[in-house]
């Protein structure tokens, strides 16, 4: 069966068509600047040329119509008709406490997702628009929602409660939810598979280090803690997000700089993280690594502070699980930066971690980067959220 995987943002839409038997991606692409002037679609069939078309996309329905047209195009398409697409899997960012698993989408599910919009105002409404547009254009095709938060719903109370008056949890459901769940789940399972160890027998810490970054503790196949919280702002220092800070800084800064809550939130979300720490050099770790090697003091501080925070979370989660067997690095930075992995692992001597620098220099494969006698294993496992969503979709339909 061919599964169309859709990851819909407010002005962009990523898609992949995946064959569920071979688990190969048959075609993929991206619609950008939806609803904005200069919108364009990029489309790449497997083994073919990437093509980019600038064309009007006033809304998401038009974007999805163009995606379906590209997939069925006589010359460059990969299927003859929409009938060859068996189901659609949609990434949905926030499922609140309602969704601990993926679900088949119906009207009731849509209403329940909408009820979570308040918890992810930037993401969920866009995800819903994508689902709506797809249902219009493919009315007979089953659709599945796969939630970023679902994998973390197994966390115990002591991991998800904040030290706030409990009435705010009871009234508004303010608690830790965690994100990147599809990736944490995929990577922790995949690592166990590669090591040929039962998933349920491992204590694993997954470091998903991309532009957004989070760590999770997976004990015996269940997530027991994760670093992102009510929103994806908490936890690690990220590309542009601050991660954990003293909450009193917000009031202090608002006062000093005469800024509103919205303006402060904008600073914490878009101007902080390694971008802010590097004195706005870049949020991209390739630029920061350049700066690090050239001796730029801000870039060095950004890289070291980023790695230190990751190492602290690893320590916390080793404590939470009463031990750790395996540490996995994944996502853009985790998969591609031997330097970041080295800086993090330098803190982990107490876990008996020893890194094999030759293995650490390799790229693009599932690989153990610790030495054979390293007490805790360290791996790089490239994440594949689209494949994970396609698998969930097949499982449900
Ligand atoms: P997201 O999905 O959160 O946007 P990704 O997982 O795609 O993020 O990661 C993007 C990040 O990966 C970029 O900020 C970039 O710095 C980093 N990255 C990509 N390639 C490399 C590389 N070769 N070396 C270091 N960092 C890299």
PDB file of C-alpha atoms in Angstrom, residues 78-225:
ATOM      1  CA  UNK A  78       4.812   8.018  -9.400  1.00  0.00           C
ATOM      2  CA  UNK A  79       1.222   6.696  -9.337  1.00  0.00           C
ATOM      3  CA  UNK A  80      -1.440   6.490 -12.074  1.00  0.00           C
ATOM      4  CA  UNK A  81      -4.324   7.722  -9.971  1.00  0.00           C
ATOM      5  CA  UNK A  82      -5.263   8.675  -6.426  1.00  0.00           C
ATOM      6  CA  UNK A  83      -6.701   5.188  -6.006  1.00  0.00           C
ATOM      7  CA  UNK A  84      -3.111   3.989  -5.632  1.00  0.00           C
ATOM      8  CA  UNK A  85      -2.814   5.989  -2.410  1.00  0.00           C
ATOM      9  CA  UNK A  86      -4.253   3.713   0.278  1.00  0.00           C
ATOM     10  CA  UNK A  87      -4.220   6.058   3.237  1.00  0.00           C
ATOM     11  CA  UNK A  88      -2.902   9.374   4.514  1.00  0.00           C
ATOM     12  CA  UNK A  89      -0.915   9.811   7.752  1.00  0.00           C
ATOM     13  CA  UNK A  90      -0.961  13.286   9.259  1.00  0.00           C
ATOM     14  CA  UNK A  91       1.536  14.566  11.782  1.00  0.00           C
ATOM     15  CA  UNK A  92      -0.320  16.349  14.583  1.00  0.00           C
ATOM     16  CA  UNK A  93       1.777  18.197  17.143  1.00  0.00           C
ATOM     17  CA  UNK A  94      -0.411  18.197  20.268  1.00  0.00           C
ATOM     18  CA  UNK A  95      -2.783  15.466  21.354  1.00  0.00           C
ATOM     19  CA  UNK A  96      -3.051  16.627  24.971  1.00  0.00           C
ATOM     20  CA  UNK A  97      -4.024  13.896  27.416  1.00  0.00           C
ATOM     21  CA  UNK A  98      -6.659  12.605  25.017  1.00  0.00           C
ATOM     22  CA  UNK A  99      -4.344  10.793  22.645  1.00  0.00           C
ATOM     23  CA  UNK A 100      -1.812   8.270  23.910  1.00  0.00           C
ATOM     24  CA  UNK A 101      -1.786   6.598  20.476  1.00  0.00           C
ATOM     25  CA  UNK A 102      -2.376   7.339  16.822  1.00  0.00           C
ATOM     26  CA  UNK A 103      -6.027   7.273  15.682  1.00  0.00           C
ATOM     27  CA  UNK A 104      -8.130   7.009  12.551  1.00  0.00           C
ATOM     28  CA  UNK A 105      -9.527  10.449  11.868  1.00  0.00           C
ATOM     29  CA  UNK A 106     -13.275  11.034  12.032  1.00  0.00           C
ATOM     30  CA  UNK A 107     -15.386  14.046  13.017  1.00  0.00           C
ATOM     31  CA  UNK A 108     -15.127  13.269  16.726  1.00  0.00           C
ATOM     32  CA  UNK A 109     -11.338  12.970  16.546  1.00  0.00           C
ATOM     33  CA  UNK A 110     -11.147  16.287  14.699  1.00  0.00           C
ATOM     34  CA  UNK A 111     -13.174  17.970  17.445  1.00  0.00           C
ATOM     35  CA  UNK A 112     -10.873  16.437  20.096  1.00  0.00           C
ATOM     36  CA  UNK A 113      -7.763  17.668  18.258  1.00  0.00           C
ATOM     37  CA  UNK A 114      -9.321  21.108  17.970  1.00  0.00           C
ATOM     38  CA  UNK A 115      -9.817  21.099  21.724  1.00  0.00           C
ATOM     39  CA  UNK A 116      -5.992  20.793  22.051  1.00  0.00           C
ATOM     40  CA  UNK A 117      -5.385  23.889  19.876  1.00  0.00           C
ATOM     41  CA  UNK A 118      -4.899  26.099  22.919  1.00  0.00           C
ATOM     42  CA  UNK A 119      -1.921  23.963  23.961  1.00  0.00           C
ATOM     43  CA  UNK A 120      -0.156  24.396  20.598  1.00  0.00           C
ATOM     44  CA  UNK A 121      -1.573  27.526  18.974  1.00  0.00           C
ATOM     45  CA  UNK A 122       1.190  27.742  16.357  1.00  0.00           C
ATOM     46  CA  UNK A 123       0.995  24.127  15.221  1.00  0.00           C
ATOM     47  CA  UNK A 124      -2.313  22.356  15.794  1.00  0.00           C
ATOM     48  CA  UNK A 125      -4.556  24.721  13.790  1.00  0.00           C
ATOM     49  CA  UNK A 126      -2.217  24.302  10.801  1.00  0.00           C
ATOM     50  CA  UNK A 127      -2.250  20.491  11.194  1.00  0.00           C
ATOM     51  CA  UNK A 128      -6.060  20.588  11.209  1.00  0.00           C
ATOM     52  CA  UNK A 129      -6.193  22.737   8.081  1.00  0.00           C
ATOM     53  CA  UNK A 130      -4.039  20.123   6.317  1.00  0.00           C
ATOM     54  CA  UNK A 131      -6.341  17.308   7.414  1.00  0.00           C
ATOM     55  CA  UNK A 132      -9.394  19.266   6.307  1.00  0.00           C
ATOM     56  CA  UNK A 133      -7.938  20.010   2.884  1.00  0.00           C
ATOM     57  CA  UNK A 134      -6.979  16.352   2.382  1.00  0.00           C
ATOM     58  CA  UNK A 135     -10.418  15.106   3.397  1.00  0.00           C
ATOM     59  CA  UNK A 136     -11.965  17.445   0.809  1.00  0.00           C
ATOM     60  CA  UNK A 137      -9.752  16.215  -2.015  1.00  0.00           C
ATOM     61  CA  UNK A 138      -9.620  12.500  -1.056  1.00  0.00           C
ATOM     62  CA  UNK A 139     -13.027  11.888   0.524  1.00  0.00           C
ATOM     63  CA  UNK A 140     -12.904   8.097   0.419  1.00  0.00           C
ATOM     64  CA  UNK A 141      -9.325   7.646   1.679  1.00  0.00           C
ATOM     65  CA  UNK A 142      -8.753   6.708   5.339  1.00  0.00           C
ATOM     66  CA  UNK A 143      -6.677   9.210   7.311  1.00  0.00           C
ATOM     67  CA  UNK A 144      -4.690   8.725  10.494  1.00  0.00           C
ATOM     68  CA  UNK A 145      -3.427  11.293  12.999  1.00  0.00           C
ATOM     69  CA  UNK A 146      -0.010  10.595  14.552  1.00  0.00           C
ATOM     70  CA  UNK A 147       0.739  12.808  17.558  1.00  0.00           C
ATOM     71  CA  UNK A 148       4.105  14.241  18.643  1.00  0.00           C
ATOM     72  CA  UNK A 149       2.964  13.978  22.246  1.00  0.00           C
ATOM     73  CA  UNK A 150       1.533  10.438  22.234  1.00  0.00           C
ATOM     74  CA  UNK A 151       4.733   8.469  22.993  1.00  0.00           C
ATOM     75  CA  UNK A 152       5.277  10.525  26.139  1.00  0.00           C
ATOM     76  CA  UNK A 153       1.850   9.804  27.604  1.00  0.00           C
ATOM     77  CA  UNK A 154       3.342   6.882  29.564  1.00  0.00           C
ATOM     78  CA  UNK A 155       5.309   9.288  31.806  1.00  0.00           C
ATOM     79  CA  UNK A 156       4.476   8.877  35.483  1.00  0.00           C
ATOM     80  CA  UNK A 157       2.836  11.713  37.385  1.00  0.00           C
ATOM     81  CA  UNK A 158       6.042  12.727  39.146  1.00  0.00           C
ATOM     82  CA  UNK A 159       7.658  13.321  35.748  1.00  0.00           C
ATOM     83  CA  UNK A 160       4.839  15.314  34.168  1.00  0.00           C
ATOM     84  CA  UNK A 161       3.622  17.475  37.086  1.00  0.00           C
ATOM     85  CA  UNK A 162       5.075  20.954  37.584  1.00  0.00           C
ATOM     86  CA  UNK A 163       5.598  22.467  41.026  1.00  0.00           C
ATOM     87  CA  UNK A 164       2.598  24.769  40.540  1.00  0.00           C
ATOM     88  CA  UNK A 165      -0.754  24.882  42.339  1.00  0.00           C
ATOM     89  CA  UNK A 166      -2.495  21.686  41.287  1.00  0.00           C
ATOM     90  CA  UNK A 167      -5.640  23.645  40.439  1.00  0.00           C
ATOM     91  CA  UNK A 168      -3.937  24.785  37.211  1.00  0.00           C
ATOM     92  CA  UNK A 169      -3.413  21.214  36.162  1.00  0.00           C
ATOM     93  CA  UNK A 170      -6.988  20.390  37.048  1.00  0.00           C
ATOM     94  CA  UNK A 171      -8.465  23.454  35.337  1.00  0.00           C
ATOM     95  CA  UNK A 172      -6.172  23.894  32.334  1.00  0.00           C
ATOM     96  CA  UNK A 173      -4.190  20.651  32.069  1.00  0.00           C
ATOM     97  CA  UNK A 174      -0.897  22.505  32.562  1.00  0.00           C
ATOM     98  CA  UNK A 175       1.687  19.705  32.743  1.00  0.00           C
ATOM     99  CA  UNK A 176       4.654  18.287  30.827  1.00  0.00           C
ATOM    100  CA  UNK A 177       3.609  16.704  27.510  1.00  0.00           C
ATOM    101  CA  UNK A 178       6.838  16.443  25.518  1.00  0.00           C
ATOM    102  CA  UNK A 179       7.277  16.517  21.735  1.00  0.00           C
ATOM    103  CA  UNK A 180       9.262  14.746  18.966  1.00  0.00           C
ATOM    104  CA  UNK A 181       7.547  11.590  20.295  1.00  0.00           C
ATOM    105  CA  UNK A 182       7.490   9.919  16.883  1.00  0.00           C
ATOM    106  CA  UNK A 183      11.246  10.340  16.643  1.00  0.00           C
ATOM    107  CA  UNK A 184      12.011   9.228  20.217  1.00  0.00           C
ATOM    108  CA  UNK A 185       9.865   6.146  19.698  1.00  0.00           C
ATOM    109  CA  UNK A 186      11.354   5.296  16.284  1.00  0.00           C
ATOM    110  CA  UNK A 187      14.974   5.798  17.368  1.00  0.00           C
ATOM    111  CA  UNK A 188      14.730   3.883  20.661  1.00  0.00           C
ATOM    112  CA  UNK A 189      13.068   0.921  18.888  1.00  0.00           C
ATOM    113  CA  UNK A 190      15.452   1.003  15.948  1.00  0.00           C
ATOM    114  CA  UNK A 191      18.483   1.015  18.274  1.00  0.00           C
ATOM    115  CA  UNK A 192      17.227  -2.096  20.076  1.00  0.00           C
ATOM    116  CA  UNK A 193      16.662  -3.759  16.685  1.00  0.00           C
ATOM    117  CA  UNK A 194      20.194  -2.936  15.516  1.00  0.00           C
ATOM    118  CA  UNK A 195      21.693  -4.231  18.769  1.00  0.00           C
ATOM    119  CA  UNK A 196      19.440  -7.334  18.644  1.00  0.00           C
ATOM    120  CA  UNK A 197      18.304  -6.729  22.195  1.00  0.00           C
ATOM    121  CA  UNK A 198      14.604  -6.859  23.198  1.00  0.00           C
ATOM    122  CA  UNK A 199      13.212  -3.309  23.305  1.00  0.00           C
ATOM    123  CA  UNK A 200      11.674  -4.054  26.706  1.00  0.00           C
ATOM    124  CA  UNK A 201      15.076  -4.961  28.187  1.00  0.00           C
ATOM    125  CA  UNK A 202      16.779  -1.600  27.659  1.00  0.00           C
ATOM    126  CA  UNK A 203      17.182   1.701  29.468  1.00  0.00           C
ATOM    127  CA  UNK A 204      17.747   4.165  26.647  1.00  0.00           C
ATOM    128  CA  UNK A 205      18.304   7.919  26.531  1.00  0.00           C
ATOM    129  CA  UNK A 206      17.474   9.476  23.155  1.00  0.00           C
ATOM    130  CA  UNK A 207      19.001  12.873  22.315  1.00  0.00           C
ATOM    131  CA  UNK A 208      17.003  14.359  19.425  1.00  0.00           C
ATOM    132  CA  UNK A 209      19.212  17.305  18.524  1.00  0.00           C
ATOM    133  CA  UNK A 210      17.883  19.335  15.602  1.00  0.00           C
ATOM    134  CA  UNK A 211      16.839  22.913  15.312  1.00  0.00           C
ATOM    135  CA  UNK A 212      14.316  21.949  17.961  1.00  0.00           C
ATOM    136  CA  UNK A 213      15.913  19.568  20.465  1.00  0.00           C
ATOM    137  CA  UNK A 214      14.743  17.255  23.227  1.00  0.00           C
ATOM    138  CA  UNK A 215      15.948  14.325  25.310  1.00  0.00           C
ATOM    139  CA  UNK A 216      13.843  11.392  26.464  1.00  0.00           C
ATOM    140  CA  UNK A 217      14.270   8.520  28.902  1.00  0.00           C
ATOM    141  CA  UNK A 218      12.851   5.234  27.601  1.00  0.00           C
ATOM    142  CA  UNK A 219      12.759   2.457  30.183  1.00  0.00           C
ATOM    143  CA  UNK A 220      11.678  -1.026  29.127  1.00  0.00           C
ATOM    144  CA  UNK A 221       9.984   0.326  25.995  1.00  0.00           C
ATOM    145  CA  UNK A 222       8.056   3.108  27.726  1.00  0.00           C
ATOM    146  CA  UNK A 223       8.864   6.798  27.878  1.00  0.00           C
ATOM    147  CA  UNK A 224       9.353   7.811  31.524  1.00  0.00           C
ATOM    148  CA  UNK A 225      10.538  11.409  31.080  1.00  0.00           C
TER     149      UNK A 225
END
